[in-house]
Tab-separated table of C-alpha atoms in Angstrom:
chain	number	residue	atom	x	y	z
A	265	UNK	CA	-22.171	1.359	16.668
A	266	UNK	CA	-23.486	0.432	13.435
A	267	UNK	CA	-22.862	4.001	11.916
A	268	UNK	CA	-19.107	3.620	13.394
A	269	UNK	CA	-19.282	-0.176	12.018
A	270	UNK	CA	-19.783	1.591	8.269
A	271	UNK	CA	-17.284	4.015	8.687
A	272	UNK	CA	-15.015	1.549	9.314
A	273	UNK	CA	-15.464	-0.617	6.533
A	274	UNK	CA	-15.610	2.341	4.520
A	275	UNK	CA	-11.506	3.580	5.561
A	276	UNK	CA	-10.822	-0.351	4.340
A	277	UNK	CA	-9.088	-1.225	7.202
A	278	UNK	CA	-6.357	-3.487	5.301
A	279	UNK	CA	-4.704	0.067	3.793
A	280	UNK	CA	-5.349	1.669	7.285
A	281	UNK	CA	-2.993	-1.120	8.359
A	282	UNK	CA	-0.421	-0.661	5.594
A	283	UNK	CA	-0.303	2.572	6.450
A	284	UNK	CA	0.141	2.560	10.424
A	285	UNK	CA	2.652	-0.096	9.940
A	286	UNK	CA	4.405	1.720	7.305
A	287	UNK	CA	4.780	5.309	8.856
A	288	UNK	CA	5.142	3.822	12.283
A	289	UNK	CA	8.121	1.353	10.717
A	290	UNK	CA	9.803	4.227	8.641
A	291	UNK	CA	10.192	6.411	12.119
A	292	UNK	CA	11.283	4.429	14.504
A	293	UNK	CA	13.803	2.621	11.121
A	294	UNK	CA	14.942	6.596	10.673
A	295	UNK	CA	14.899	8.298	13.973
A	296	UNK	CA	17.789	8.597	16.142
A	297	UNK	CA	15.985	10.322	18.813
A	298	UNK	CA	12.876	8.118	19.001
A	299	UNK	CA	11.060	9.802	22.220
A	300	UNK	CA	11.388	13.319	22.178
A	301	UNK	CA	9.839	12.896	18.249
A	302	UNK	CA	7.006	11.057	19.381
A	303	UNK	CA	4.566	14.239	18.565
A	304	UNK	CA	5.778	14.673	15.616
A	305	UNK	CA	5.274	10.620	14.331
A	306	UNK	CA	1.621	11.056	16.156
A	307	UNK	CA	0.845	13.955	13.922
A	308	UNK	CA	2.315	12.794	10.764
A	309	UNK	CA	0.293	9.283	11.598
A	310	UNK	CA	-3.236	10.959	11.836
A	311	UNK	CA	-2.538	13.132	8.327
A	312	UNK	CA	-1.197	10.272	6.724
A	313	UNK	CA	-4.457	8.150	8.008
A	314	UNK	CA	-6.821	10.854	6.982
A	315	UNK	CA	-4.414	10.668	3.717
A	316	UNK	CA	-5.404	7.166	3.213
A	317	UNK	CA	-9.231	7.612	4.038
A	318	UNK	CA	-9.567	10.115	1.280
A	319	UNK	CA	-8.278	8.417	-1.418
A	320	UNK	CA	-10.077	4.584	-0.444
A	321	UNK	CA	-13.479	6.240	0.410
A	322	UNK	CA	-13.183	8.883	-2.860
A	323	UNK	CA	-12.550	5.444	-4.844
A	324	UNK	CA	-16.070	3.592	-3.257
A	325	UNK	CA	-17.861	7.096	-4.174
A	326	UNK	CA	-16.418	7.378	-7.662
A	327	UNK	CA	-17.064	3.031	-8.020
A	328	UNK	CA	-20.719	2.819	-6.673
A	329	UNK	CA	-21.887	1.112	-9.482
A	330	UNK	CA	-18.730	-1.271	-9.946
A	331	UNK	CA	-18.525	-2.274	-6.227
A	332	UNK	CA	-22.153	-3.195	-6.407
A	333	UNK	CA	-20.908	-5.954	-8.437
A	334	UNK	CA	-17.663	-6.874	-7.658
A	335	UNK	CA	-18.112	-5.509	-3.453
A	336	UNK	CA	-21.579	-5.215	-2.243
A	337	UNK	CA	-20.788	-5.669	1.260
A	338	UNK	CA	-19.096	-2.225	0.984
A	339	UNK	CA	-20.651	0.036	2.818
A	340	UNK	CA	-22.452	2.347	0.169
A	341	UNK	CA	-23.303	-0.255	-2.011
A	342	UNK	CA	-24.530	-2.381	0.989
A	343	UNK	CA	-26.613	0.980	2.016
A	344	UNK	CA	-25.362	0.800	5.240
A	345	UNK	CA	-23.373	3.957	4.483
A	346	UNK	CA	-25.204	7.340	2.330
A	347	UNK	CA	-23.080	8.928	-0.814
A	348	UNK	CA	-23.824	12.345	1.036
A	349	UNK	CA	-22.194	11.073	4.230
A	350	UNK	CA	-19.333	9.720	2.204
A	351	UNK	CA	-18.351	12.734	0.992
A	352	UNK	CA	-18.402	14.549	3.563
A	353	UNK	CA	-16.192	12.310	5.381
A	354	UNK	CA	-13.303	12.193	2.555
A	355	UNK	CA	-13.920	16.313	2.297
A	356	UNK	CA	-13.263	16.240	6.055
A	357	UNK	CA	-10.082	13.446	6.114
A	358	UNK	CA	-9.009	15.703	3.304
A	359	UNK	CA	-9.098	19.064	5.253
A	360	UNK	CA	-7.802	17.402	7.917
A	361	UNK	CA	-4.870	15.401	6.505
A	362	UNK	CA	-3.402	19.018	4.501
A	363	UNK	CA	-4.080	21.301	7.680
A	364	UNK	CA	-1.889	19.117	9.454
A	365	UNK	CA	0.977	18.357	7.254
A	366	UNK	CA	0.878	22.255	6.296
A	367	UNK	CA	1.332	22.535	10.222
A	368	UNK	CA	4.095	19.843	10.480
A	369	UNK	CA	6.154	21.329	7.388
A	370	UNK	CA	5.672	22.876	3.755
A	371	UNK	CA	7.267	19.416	2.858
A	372	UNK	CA	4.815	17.267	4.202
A	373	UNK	CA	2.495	18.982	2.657
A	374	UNK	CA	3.313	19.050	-0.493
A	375	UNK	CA	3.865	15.131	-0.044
A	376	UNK	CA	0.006	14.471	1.239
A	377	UNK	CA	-0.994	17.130	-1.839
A	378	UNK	CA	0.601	14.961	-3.957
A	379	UNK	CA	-0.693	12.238	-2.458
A	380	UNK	CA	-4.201	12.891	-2.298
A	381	UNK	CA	-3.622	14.159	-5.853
A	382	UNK	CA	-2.850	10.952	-7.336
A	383	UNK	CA	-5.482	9.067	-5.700
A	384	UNK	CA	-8.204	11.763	-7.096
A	385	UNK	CA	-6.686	11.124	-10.489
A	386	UNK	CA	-6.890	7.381	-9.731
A	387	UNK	CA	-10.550	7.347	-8.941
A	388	UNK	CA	-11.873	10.517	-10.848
A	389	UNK	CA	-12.262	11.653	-14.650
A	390	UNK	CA	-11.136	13.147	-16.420
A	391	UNK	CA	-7.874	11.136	-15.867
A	392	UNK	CA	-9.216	7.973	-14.315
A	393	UNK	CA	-6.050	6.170	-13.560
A	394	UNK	CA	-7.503	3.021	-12.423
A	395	UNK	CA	-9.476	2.501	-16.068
A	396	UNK	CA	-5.845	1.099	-17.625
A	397	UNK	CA	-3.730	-1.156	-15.325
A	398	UNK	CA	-0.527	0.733	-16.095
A	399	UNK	CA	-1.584	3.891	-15.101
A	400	UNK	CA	-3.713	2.012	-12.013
A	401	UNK	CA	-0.075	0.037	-11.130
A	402	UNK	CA	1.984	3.562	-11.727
A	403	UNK	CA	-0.421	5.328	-9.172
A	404	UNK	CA	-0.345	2.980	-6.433
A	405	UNK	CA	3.374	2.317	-6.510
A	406	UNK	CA	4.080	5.951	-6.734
A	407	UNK	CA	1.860	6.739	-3.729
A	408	UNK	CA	2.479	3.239	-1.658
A	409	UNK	CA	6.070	3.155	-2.362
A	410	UNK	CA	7.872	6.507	-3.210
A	411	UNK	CA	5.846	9.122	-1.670
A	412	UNK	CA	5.450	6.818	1.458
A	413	UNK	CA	9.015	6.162	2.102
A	414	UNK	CA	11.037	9.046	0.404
A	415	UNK	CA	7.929	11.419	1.948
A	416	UNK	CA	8.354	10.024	5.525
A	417	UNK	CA	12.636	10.599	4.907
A	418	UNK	CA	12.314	14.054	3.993
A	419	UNK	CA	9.624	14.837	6.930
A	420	UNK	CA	11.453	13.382	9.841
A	421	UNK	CA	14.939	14.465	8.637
A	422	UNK	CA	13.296	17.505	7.966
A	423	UNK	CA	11.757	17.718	11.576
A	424	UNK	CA	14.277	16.135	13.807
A	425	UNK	CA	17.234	17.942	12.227
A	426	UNK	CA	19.504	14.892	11.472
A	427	UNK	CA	21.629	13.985	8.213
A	428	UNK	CA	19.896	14.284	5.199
A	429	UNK	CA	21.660	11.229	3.682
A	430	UNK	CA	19.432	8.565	2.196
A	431	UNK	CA	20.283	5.483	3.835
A	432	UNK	CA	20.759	2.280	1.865
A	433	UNK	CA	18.135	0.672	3.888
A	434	UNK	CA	15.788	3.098	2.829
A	435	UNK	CA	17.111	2.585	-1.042
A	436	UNK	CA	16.330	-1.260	-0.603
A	437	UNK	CA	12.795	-0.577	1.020
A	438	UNK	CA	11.658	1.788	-1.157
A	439	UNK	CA	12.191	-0.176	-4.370
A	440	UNK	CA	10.932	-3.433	-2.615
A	441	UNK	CA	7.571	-1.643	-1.595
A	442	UNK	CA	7.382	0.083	-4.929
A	443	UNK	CA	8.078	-3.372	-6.893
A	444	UNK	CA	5.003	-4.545	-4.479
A	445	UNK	CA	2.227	-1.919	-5.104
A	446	UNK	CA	3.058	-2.656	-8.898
A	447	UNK	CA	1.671	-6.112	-7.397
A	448	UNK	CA	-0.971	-5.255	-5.980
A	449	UNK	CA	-2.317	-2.900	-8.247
A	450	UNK	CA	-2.637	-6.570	-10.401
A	451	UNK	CA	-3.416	-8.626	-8.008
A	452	UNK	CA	-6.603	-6.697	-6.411
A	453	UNK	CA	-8.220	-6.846	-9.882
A	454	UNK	CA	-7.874	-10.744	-9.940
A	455	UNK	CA	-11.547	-11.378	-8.003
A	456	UNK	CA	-13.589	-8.109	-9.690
A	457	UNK	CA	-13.422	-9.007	-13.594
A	458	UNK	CA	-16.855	-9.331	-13.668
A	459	UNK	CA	-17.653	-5.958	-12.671
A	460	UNK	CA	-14.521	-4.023	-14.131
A	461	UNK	CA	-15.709	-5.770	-17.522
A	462	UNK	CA	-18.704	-4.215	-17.550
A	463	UNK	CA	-17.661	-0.787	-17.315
A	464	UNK	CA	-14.709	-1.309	-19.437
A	465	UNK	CA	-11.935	-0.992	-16.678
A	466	UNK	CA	-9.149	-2.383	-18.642
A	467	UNK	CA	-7.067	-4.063	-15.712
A	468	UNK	CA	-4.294	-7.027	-16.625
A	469	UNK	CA	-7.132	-9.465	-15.642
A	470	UNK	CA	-9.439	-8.574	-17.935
A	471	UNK	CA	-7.386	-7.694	-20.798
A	472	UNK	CA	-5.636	-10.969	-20.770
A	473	UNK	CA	-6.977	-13.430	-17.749
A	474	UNK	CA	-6.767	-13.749	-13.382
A	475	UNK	CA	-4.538	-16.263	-14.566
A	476	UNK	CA	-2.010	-14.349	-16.805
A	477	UNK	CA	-2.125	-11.415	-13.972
A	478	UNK	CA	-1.255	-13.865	-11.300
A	479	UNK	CA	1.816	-15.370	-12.810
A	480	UNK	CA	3.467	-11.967	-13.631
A	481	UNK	CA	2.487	-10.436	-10.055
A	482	UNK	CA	4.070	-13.766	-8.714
A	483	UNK	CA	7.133	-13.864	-11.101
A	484	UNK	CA	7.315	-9.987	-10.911
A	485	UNK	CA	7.438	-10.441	-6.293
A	486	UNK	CA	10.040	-13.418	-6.832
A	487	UNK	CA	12.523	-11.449	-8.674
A	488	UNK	CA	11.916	-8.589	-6.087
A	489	UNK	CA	12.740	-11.168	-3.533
A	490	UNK	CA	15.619	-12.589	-5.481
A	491	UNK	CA	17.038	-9.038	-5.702
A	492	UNK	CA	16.872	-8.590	-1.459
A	493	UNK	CA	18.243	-11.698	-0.733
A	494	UNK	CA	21.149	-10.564	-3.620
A	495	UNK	CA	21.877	-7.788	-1.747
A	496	UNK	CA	21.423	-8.911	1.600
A	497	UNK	CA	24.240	-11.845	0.910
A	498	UNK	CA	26.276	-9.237	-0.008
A	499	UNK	CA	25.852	-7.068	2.913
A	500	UNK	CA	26.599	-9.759	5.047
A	501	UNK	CA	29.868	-10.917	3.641
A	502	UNK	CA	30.824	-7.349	3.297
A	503	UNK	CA	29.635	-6.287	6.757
A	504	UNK	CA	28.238	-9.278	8.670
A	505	UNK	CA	26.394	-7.184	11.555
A	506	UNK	CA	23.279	-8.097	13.112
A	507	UNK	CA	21.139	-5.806	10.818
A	508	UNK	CA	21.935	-7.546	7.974
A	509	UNK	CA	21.692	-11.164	8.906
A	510	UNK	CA	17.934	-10.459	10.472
A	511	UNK	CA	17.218	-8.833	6.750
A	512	UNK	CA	18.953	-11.737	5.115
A	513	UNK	CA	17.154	-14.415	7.461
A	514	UNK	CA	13.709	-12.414	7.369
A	515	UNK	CA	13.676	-12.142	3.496
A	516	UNK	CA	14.661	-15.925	3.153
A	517	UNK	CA	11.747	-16.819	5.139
A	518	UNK	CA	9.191	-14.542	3.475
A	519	UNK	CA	10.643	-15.941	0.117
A	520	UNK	CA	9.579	-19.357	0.994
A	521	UNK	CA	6.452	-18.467	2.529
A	522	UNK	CA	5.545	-16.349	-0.312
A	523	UNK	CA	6.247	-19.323	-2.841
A	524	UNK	CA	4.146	-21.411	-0.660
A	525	UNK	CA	0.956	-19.115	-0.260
A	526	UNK	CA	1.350	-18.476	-4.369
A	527	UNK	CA	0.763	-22.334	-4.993
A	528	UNK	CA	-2.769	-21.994	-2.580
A	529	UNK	CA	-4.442	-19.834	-4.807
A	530	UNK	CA	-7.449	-21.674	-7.329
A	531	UNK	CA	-7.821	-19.002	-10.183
A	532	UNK	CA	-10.914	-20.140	-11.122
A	533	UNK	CA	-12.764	-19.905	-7.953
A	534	UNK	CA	-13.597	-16.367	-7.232
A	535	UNK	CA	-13.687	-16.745	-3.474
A	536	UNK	CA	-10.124	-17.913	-3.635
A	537	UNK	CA	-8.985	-15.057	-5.460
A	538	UNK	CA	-9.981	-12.487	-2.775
A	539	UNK	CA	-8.508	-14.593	-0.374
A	540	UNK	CA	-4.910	-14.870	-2.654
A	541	UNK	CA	-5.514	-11.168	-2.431
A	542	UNK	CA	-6.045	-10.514	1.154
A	543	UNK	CA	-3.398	-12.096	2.510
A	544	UNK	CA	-0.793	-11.110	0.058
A	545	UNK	CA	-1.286	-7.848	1.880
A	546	UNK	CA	0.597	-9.603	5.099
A	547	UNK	CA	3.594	-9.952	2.860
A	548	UNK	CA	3.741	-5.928	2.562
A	549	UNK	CA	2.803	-5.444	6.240
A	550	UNK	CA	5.631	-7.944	6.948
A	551	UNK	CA	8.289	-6.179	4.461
A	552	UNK	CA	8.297	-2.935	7.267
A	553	UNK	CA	8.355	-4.823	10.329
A	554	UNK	CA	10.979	-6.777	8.962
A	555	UNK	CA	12.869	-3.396	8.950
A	556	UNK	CA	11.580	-2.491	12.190
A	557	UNK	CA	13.181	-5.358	13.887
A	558	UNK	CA	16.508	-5.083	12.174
A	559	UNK	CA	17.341	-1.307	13.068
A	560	UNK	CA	15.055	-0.793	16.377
């Protein structure tokens, strides 16, 4: 149990979450013919999971010595979890995640290729992504947001045969959920400056302040909000169905409720930071199932 307990800590169950949420979401949001696809969403789940595990536990191999200042109740750091094991797990998610897409179609391969590209780039030198916050927010977004959405698009329409026209739902999504890993490549530097200081990881927080990288993650989700709600009124007037007014009403009340958990944060108190940072994860969980309830 405790080896299992490790393992789990290790995947970093938050981005497990985004992703199960996500794929599941972006199926059921693009399939016309739900239950006789159900396979194919099962398979493209576990790849895209194993996706996932690669690039987080690659990242807690490559940051040993960071996390043991910033996260030592990570696994590896915590030695509850070996560097050996650890790679052997992300070598196996890895394996596992292409031999599975390359068995689903050449398109979802080259998607988790990509994918699991990036996120060695991210984590590994010589590129090293995550050293300079632009490249670190560029990576994320691209993965979290284009690859995700546009990837899961082509690989159902590719697998269930239907239209391949990009729906404007999709267009909306995508850009919101890029917009947000933008965020939260920011925003999950806020409570590690110590650490990413010392081994000159040049993320907004430590090049300017938490505080500088919290208002312009903040300002930068409002105007992505703004923009929905925009589009949404329009939609509405235009074509008042019930898919748009649940968007409209859904992105009205995560607007507000976003506004509201922005003024909780303390960006001097470390402890609050990771907190600020935690749950502003719910906010992209809630983005998908937003979608999920408005075209089930």
């Amino acid at each position: 149990m405790r080896t299992m307990s490790a393992i789990w800590s290790f995947s970093r169950p938050h981005t497990i979450a985004g992703s199960v949420i996500s794929i599941v979401s972006l199926f059921f949001v693009l399939s016309n013919t739900r239950l006789a696809h159900l396979p194919i969403l099962g398979m493209v789940l576990v790849a895209g999971l194993c996706c996932n595990l690669f690039i987080v536990g690659l990242n807690q191999i490559a940051d040993v010595k960071i996390d043991r200042i910033n996260k030592p109740w990570l696994p590896i750091p915590a030695q509850r979890l070996s560097v050996s094991s650890a790679k052997i797990i992300v070598t196996a998610a890895l394996i596992l995640s292409l031999s599975i897409a390359l068995y689903v179609t050449p398109w979802f391969f080259a998607i988790i290729l990509l994918s699991c590209a990036i996120g060695w780039a991210y984590s590994m030198p010589p590129f090293h992504l995550k050293k300079h916050h632009f490249n670190a927010a560029i990576a994320i977004s691209s993965v979290r947001g284009l690859l995700v959405n546009i990837g899961a698009f082509v690989v159902f329409i590719s697998t269930t045969g239907q239209a391949a026209t990009i729906p404007v739902n999709l267009i909306l999504l995508t850009s919101f959920i890029t917009v947000t890993g933008i965020v939260i490549a920011w925003f999950k530097d806020l409570p590690d400056v110590e650490g990413d200081a010392q081994y000159k990881i040049k993320s907004l927080a430590v090049i300017y302040s938490p505080r500088l990288a919290y208002i312009a993650g903040t300002i930068l989700m409002m105007v992505a909000y703004l923009a929905c709600l925009l589009v949404n009124i329009y939609s509405c007037l235009h074509q008042p169905d019930v898919e748009h007014r649940i968007l409209l009403s859904g992105h009205i009340l995560l607007f507000v409720l976003f506004i509201t958990h922005s003024f909780s944060i303390r960006v001097t108190q470390h402890k609050s930071l990771a907190r600020f940072y935690k749950r502003f994860w719910l906010f992209f969980f809630a983005e998908y199932l937003l979608y999920l309830v408005a075209y089930f």
